[in-house]
C-alpha atoms as a PDB file:
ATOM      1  CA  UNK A   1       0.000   0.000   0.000  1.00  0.00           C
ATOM      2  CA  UNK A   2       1.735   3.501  -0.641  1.00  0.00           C
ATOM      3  CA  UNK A   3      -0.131   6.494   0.304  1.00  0.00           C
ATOM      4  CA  UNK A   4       0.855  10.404  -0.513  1.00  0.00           C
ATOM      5  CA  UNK A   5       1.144  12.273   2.857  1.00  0.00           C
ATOM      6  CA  UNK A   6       0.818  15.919   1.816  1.00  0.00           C
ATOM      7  CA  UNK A   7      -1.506  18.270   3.194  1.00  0.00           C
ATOM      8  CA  UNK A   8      -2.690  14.898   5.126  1.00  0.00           C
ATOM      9  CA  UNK A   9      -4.375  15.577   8.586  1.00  0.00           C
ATOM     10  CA  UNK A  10      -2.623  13.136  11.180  1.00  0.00           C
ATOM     11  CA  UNK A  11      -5.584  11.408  12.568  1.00  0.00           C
ATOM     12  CA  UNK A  12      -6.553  10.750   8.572  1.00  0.00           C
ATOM     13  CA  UNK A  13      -2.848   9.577   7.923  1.00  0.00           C
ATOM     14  CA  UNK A  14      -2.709   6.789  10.282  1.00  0.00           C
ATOM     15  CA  UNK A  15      -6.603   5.720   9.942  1.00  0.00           C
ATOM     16  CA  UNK A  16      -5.118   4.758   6.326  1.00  0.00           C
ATOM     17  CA  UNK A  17      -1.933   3.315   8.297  1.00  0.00           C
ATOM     18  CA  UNK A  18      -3.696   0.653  10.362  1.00  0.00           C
ATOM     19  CA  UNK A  19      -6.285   0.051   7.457  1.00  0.00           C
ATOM     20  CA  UNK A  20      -3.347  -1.111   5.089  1.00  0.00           C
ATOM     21  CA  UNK A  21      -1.421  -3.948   4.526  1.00  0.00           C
ATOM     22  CA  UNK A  22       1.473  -5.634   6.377  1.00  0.00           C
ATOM     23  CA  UNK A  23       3.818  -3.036   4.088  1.00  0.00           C
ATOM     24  CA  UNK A  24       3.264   0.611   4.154  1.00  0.00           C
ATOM     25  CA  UNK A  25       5.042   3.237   1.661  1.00  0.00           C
ATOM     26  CA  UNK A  26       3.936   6.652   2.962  1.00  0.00           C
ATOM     27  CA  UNK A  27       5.673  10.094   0.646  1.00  0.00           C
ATOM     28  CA  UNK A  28       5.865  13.191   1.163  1.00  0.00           C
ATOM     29  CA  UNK A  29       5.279  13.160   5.619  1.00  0.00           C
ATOM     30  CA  UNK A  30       5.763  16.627   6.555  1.00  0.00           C
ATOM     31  CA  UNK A  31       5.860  16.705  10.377  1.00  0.00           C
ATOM     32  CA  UNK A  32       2.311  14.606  10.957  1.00  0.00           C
ATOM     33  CA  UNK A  33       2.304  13.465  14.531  1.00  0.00           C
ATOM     34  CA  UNK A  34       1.702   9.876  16.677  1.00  0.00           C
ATOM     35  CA  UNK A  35       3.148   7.922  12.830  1.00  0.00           C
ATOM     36  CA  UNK A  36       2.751   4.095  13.685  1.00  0.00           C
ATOM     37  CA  UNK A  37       1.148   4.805  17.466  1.00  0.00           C
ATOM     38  CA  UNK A  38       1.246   1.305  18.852  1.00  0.00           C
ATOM     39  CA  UNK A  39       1.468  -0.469  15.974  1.00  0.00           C
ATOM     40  CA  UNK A  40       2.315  -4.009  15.366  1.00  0.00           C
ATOM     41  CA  UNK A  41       2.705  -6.718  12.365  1.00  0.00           C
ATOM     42  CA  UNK A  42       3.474  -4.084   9.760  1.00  0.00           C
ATOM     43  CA  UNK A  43       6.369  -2.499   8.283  1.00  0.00           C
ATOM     44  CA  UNK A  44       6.378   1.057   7.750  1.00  0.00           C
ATOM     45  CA  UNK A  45       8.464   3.134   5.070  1.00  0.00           C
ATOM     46  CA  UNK A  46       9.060   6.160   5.118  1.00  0.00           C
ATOM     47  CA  UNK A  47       9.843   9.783   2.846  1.00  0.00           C
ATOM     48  CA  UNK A  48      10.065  12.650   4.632  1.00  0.00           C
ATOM     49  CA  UNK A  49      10.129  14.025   8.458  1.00  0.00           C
ATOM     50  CA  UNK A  50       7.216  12.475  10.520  1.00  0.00           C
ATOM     51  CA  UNK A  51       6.668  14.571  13.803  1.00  0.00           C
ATOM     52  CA  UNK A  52       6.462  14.213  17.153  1.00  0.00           C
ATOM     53  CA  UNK A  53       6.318  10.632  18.634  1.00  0.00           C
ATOM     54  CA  UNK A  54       6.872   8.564  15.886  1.00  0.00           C
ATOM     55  CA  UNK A  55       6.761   5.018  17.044  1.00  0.00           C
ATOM     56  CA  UNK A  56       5.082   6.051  20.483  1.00  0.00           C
ATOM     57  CA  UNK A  57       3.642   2.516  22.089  1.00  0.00           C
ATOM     58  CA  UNK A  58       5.179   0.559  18.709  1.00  0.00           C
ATOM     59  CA  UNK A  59       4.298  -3.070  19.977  1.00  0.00           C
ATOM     60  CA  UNK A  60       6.371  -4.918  16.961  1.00  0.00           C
ATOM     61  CA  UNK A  61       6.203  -2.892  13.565  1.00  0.00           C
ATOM     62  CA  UNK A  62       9.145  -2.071  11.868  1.00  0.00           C
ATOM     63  CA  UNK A  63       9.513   1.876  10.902  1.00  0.00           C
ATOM     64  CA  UNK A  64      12.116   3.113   8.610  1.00  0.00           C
ATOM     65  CA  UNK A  65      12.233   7.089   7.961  1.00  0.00           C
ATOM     66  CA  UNK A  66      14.399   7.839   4.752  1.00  0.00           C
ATOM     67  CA  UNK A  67      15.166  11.248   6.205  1.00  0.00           C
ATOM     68  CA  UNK A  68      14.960  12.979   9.845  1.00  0.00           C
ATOM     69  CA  UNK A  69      12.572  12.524  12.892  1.00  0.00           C
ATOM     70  CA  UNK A  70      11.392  15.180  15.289  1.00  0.00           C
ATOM     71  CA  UNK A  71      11.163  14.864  19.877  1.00  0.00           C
ATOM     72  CA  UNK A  72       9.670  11.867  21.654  1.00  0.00           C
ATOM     73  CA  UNK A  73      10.607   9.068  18.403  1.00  0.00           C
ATOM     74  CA  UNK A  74       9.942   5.710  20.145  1.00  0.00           C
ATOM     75  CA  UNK A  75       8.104   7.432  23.171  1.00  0.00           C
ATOM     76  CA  UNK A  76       7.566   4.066  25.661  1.00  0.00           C
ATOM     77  CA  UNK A  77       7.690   1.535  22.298  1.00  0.00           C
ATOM     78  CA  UNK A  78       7.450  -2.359  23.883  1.00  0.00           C
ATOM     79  CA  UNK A  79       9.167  -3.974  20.751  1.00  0.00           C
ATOM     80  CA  UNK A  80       9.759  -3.288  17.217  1.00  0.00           C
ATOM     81  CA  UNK A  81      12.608  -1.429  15.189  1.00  0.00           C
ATOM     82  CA  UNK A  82      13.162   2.082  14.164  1.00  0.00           C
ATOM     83  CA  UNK A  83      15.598   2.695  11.680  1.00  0.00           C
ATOM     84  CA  UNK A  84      16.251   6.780  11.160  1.00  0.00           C
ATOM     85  CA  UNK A  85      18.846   7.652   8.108  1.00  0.00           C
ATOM     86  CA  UNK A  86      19.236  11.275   9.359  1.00  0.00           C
ATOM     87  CA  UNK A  87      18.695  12.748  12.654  1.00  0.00           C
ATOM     88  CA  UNK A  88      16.412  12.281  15.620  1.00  0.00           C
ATOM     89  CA  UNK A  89      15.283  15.066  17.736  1.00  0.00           C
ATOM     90  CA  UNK A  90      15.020  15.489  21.751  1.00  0.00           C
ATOM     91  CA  UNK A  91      13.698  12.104  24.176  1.00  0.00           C
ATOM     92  CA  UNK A  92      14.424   9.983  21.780  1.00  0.00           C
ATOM     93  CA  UNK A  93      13.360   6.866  23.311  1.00  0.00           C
ATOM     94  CA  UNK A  94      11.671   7.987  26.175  1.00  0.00           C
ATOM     95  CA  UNK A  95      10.409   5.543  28.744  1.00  0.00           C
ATOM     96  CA  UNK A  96      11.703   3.398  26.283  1.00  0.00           C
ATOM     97  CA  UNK A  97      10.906  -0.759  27.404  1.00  0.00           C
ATOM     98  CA  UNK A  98      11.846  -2.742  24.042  1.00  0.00           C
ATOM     99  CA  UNK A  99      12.772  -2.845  21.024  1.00  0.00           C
ATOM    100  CA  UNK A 100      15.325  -0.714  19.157  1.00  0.00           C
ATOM    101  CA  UNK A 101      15.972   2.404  17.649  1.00  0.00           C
ATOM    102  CA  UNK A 102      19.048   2.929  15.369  1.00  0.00           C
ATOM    103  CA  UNK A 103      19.885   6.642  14.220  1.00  0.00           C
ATOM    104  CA  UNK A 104      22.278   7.051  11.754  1.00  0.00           C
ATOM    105  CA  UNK A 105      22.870  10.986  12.514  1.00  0.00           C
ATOM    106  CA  UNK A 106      22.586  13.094  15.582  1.00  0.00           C
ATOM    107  CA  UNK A 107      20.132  12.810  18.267  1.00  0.00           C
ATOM    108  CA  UNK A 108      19.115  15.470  20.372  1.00  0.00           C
ATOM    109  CA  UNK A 109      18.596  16.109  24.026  1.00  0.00           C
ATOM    110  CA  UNK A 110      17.778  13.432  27.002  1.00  0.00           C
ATOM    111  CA  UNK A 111      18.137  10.584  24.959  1.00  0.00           C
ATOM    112  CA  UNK A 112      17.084   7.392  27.058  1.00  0.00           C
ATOM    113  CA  UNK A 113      15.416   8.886  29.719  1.00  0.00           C
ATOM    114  CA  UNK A 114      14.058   6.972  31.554  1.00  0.00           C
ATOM    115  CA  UNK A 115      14.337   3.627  29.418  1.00  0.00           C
ATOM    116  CA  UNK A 116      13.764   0.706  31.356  1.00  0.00           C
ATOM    117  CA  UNK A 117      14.156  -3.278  31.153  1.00  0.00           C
ATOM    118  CA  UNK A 118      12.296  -5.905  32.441  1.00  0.00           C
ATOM    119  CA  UNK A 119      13.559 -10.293  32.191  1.00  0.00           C
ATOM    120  CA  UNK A 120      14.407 -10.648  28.199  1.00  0.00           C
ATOM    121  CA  UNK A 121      12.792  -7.522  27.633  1.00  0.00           C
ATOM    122  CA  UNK A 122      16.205  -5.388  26.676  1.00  0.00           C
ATOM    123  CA  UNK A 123      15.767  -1.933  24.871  1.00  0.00           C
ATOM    124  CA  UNK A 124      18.338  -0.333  22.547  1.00  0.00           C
ATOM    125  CA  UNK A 125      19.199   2.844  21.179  1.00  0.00           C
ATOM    126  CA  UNK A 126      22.108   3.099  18.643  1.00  0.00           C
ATOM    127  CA  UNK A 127      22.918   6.870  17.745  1.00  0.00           C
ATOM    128  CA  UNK A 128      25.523   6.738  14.776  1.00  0.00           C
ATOM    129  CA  UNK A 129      26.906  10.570  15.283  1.00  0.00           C
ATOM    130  CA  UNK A 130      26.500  12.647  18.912  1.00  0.00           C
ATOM    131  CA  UNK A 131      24.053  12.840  21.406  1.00  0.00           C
ATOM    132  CA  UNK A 132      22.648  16.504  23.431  1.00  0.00           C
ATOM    133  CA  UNK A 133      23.325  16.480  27.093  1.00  0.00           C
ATOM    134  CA  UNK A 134      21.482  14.415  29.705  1.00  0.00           C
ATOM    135  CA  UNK A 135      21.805  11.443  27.749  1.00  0.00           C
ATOM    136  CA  UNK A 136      20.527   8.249  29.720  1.00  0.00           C
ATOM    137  CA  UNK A 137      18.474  10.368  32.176  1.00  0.00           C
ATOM    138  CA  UNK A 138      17.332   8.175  35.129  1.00  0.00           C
ATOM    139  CA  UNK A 139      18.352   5.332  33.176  1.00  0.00           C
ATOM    140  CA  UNK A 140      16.804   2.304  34.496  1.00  0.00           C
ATOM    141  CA  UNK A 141      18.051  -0.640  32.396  1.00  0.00           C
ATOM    142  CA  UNK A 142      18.784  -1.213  28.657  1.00  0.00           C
ATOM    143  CA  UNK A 143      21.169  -0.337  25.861  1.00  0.00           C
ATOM    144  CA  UNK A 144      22.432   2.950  24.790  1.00  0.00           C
ATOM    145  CA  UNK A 145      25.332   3.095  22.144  1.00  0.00           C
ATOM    146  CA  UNK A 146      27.184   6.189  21.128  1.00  0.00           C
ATOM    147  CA  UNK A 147      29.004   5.562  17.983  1.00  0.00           C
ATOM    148  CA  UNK A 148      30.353   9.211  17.286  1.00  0.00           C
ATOM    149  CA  UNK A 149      31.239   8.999  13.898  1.00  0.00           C
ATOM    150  CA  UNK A 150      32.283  11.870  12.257  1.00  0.00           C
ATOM    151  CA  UNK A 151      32.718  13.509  15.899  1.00  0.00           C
ATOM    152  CA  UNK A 152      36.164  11.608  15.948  1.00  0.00           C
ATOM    153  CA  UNK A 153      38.983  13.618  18.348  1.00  0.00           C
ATOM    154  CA  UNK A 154      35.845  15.295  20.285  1.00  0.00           C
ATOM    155  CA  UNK A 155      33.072  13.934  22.680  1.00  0.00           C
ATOM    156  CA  UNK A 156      30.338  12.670  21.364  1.00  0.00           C
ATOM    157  CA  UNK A 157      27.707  13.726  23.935  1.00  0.00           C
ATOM    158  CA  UNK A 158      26.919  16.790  25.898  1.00  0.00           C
ATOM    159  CA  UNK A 159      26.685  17.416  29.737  1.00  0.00           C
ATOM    160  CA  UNK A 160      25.272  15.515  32.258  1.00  0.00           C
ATOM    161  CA  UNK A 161      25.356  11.993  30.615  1.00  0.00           C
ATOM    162  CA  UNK A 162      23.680   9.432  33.081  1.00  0.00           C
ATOM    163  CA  UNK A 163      22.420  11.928  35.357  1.00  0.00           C
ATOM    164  CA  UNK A 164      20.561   9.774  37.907  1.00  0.00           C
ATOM    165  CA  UNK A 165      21.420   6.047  36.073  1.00  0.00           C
ATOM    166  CA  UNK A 166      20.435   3.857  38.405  1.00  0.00           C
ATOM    167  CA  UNK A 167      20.744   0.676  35.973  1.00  0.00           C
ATOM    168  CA  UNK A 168      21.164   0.083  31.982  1.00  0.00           C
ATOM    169  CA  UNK A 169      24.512   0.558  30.852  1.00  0.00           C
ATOM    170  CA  UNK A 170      25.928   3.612  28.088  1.00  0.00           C
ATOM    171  CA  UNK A 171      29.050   2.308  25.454  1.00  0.00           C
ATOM    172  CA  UNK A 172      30.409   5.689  23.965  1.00  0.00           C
ATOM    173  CA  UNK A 173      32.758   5.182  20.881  1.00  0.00           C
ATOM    174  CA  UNK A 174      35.877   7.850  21.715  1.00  0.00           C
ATOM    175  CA  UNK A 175      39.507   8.551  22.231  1.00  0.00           C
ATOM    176  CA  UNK A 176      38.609  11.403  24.372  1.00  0.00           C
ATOM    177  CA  UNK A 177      38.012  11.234  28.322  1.00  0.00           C
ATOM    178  CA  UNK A 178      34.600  11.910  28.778  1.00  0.00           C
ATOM    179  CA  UNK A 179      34.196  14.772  31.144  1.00  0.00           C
ATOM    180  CA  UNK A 180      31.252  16.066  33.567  1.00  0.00           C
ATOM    181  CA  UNK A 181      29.340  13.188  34.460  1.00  0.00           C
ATOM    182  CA  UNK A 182      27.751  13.089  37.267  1.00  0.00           C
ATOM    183  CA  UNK A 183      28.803  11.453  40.420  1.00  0.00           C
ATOM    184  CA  UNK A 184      26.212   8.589  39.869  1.00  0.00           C
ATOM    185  CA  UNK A 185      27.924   7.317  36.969  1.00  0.00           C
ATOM    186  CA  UNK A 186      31.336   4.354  36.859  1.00  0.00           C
ATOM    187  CA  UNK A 187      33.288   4.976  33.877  1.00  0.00           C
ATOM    188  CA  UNK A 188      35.669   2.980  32.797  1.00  0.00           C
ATOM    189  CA  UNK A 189      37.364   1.363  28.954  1.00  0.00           C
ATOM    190  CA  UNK A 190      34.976  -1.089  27.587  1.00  0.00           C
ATOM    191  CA  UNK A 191      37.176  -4.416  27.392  1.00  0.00           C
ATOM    192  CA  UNK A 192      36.806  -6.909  24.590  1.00  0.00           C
ATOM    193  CA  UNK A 193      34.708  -8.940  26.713  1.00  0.00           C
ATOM    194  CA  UNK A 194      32.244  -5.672  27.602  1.00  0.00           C
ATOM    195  CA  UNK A 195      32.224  -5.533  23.647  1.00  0.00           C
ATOM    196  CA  UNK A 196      31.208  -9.145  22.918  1.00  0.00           C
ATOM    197  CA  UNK A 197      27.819  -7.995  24.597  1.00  0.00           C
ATOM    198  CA  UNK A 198      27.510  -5.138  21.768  1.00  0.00           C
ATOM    199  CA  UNK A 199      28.891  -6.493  18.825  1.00  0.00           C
ATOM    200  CA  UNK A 200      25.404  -8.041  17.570  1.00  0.00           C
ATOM    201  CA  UNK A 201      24.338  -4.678  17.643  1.00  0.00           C
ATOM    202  CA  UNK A 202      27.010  -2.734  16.031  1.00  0.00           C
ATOM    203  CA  UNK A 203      26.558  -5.099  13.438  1.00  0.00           C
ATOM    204  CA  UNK A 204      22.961  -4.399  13.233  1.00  0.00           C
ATOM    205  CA  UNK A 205      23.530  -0.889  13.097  1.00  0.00           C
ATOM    206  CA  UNK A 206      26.230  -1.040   9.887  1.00  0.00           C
ATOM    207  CA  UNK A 207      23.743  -3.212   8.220  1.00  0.00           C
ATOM    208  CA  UNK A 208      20.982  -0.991   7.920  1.00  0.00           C
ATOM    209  CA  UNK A 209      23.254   1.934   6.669  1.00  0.00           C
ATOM    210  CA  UNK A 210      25.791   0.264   4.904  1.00  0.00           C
ATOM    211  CA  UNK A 211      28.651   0.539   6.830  1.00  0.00           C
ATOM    212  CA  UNK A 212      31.751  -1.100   8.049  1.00  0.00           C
ATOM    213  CA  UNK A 213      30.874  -3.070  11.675  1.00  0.00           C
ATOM    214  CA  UNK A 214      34.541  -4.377  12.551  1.00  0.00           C
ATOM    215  CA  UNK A 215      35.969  -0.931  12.041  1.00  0.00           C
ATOM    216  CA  UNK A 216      33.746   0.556  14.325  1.00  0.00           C
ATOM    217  CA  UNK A 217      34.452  -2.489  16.601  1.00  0.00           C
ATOM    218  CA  UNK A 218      38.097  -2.107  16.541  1.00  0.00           C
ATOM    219  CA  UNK A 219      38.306   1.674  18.109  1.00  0.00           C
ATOM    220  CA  UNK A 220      37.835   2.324  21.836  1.00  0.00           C
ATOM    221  CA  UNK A 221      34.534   2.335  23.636  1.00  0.00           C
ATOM    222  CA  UNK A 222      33.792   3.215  27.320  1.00  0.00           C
ATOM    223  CA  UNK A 223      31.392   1.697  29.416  1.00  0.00           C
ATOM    224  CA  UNK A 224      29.109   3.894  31.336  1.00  0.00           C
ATOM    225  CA  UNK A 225      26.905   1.857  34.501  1.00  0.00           C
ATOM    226  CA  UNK A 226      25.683   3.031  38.034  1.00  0.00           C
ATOM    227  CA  UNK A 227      28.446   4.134  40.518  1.00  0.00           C
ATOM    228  CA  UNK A 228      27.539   1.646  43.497  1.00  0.00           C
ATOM    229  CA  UNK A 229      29.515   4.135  45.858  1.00  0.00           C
ATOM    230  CA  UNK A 230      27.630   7.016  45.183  1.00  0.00           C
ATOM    231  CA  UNK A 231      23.991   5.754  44.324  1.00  0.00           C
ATOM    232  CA  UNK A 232      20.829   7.544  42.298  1.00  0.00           C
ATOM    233  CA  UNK A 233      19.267   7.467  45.803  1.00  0.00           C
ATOM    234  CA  UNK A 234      21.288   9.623  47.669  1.00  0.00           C
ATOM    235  CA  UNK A 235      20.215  12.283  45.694  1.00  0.00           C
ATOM    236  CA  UNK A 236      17.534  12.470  47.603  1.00  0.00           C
ATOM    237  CA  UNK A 237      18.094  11.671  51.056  1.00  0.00           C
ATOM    238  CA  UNK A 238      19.946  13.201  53.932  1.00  0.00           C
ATOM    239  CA  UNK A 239      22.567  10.572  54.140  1.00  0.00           C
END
């Protein structure tokens, strides 16, 4: 089924979603809202920029944007895939509890916050370029990969990373110490062994853009997890 976006109203838009087939081509999305809300057993491909909360409850589908997303892509999805060639926005992946999202770009602000795992139920957010600051906000458990391509000899992420991580663990791709993060946070160089848990999805990630996985594999990562001297809790207690 392929259906012509423009001028489309978003409630309209994904009536004609759900109503489809298993395959959805959509052209011409120019910032409709809620694409894909909940949606399972389809695959969704997209032209354009979809707005706000792409993905939001995605139980399953499979959403690829050929272009950029706007805030809140993936907003509490339970399973499914979200493949972005461009950029993503602000809480991308918020309250995140399955599933993955892989960006190819940049992602915005508060990435991850508050993503959250639960038995076999592992989320995971792949961002190819940098990520704003307060990535991993209140990070309860999952996946968050920071590949930093073409940010090589910088960091790839802003201020605050992990602020309040209380489980989950970050992998940042970089040669450069990673500075002010907060005291919650243990950083340390991701050893080969720390990378065996990753490489799957590194090799996900070049897949679906075409790129090289074992060069990406073969530079340094650190491994961001909760500091169990100085936990989330004491935040916000007297002692």
């Amino acid at each position: 089924m392929s259906i012509i976006a423009k001028n489309m109203h978003f409630k309209e838009l994904n009536e004609r979603i759900k109503a489809g087939g298993t395959y959805v081509h959509i052209d011409d999305v120019f910032g409709q809202r809620f694409i894909g809300s909940a949606l399972n057993g389809k695959t969704l491909s997209i032209n354009g920029t979809p707005g706000n909360a792409l993905g939001c409850y995605l139980d399953g589908a499979v959403i690829e944007v050929h272009g950029n997303a706007q805030d809140a892509t993936g907003d509490t999805m339970n399973d499914g895939k979200i493949i972005i060639h461009g950029n993503a926005g602000d809480a991308l992946g918020y309250a995140m509890r399955g599933g993955s999202i892989f960006v190819k770009g940049n992602a915005g602000y508060r990435t991850g916050i508050h993503m959250k795992e639960y038995k076999d139920r592992i989320p995971v957010i792949v961002i190819g370029g940098r990520a704003g600051s307060f990535l991993g906000e209140y990070l309860a458990g999952g996946l968050i990969i920071v590949l930093g391509i073409g940010a090589e000899g910088e960091q790839p992420v802003g201020n605050f990373t992990g602020t309040g991580m209380h489980g989950g663990k970050i992998f940042i791709r970089t040669t450069v110490d990673l500075i002010a993060l907060p005291a919650q946070v243990a950083v340390e160089i991701a050893t080969k062994e720390d990378l065996q848990e990753i490489e799957p999805i590194i090799k996900e990630f070049a897949s679906n853009f075409g790129m090289d996985s074992a060069s990406l594999l073969n530079d340094q990562f650190f491994i961001l997890k909760p500091n169990a001297k100085n936990p989330y809790k004491q935040l916000y207690t007297a002692n």
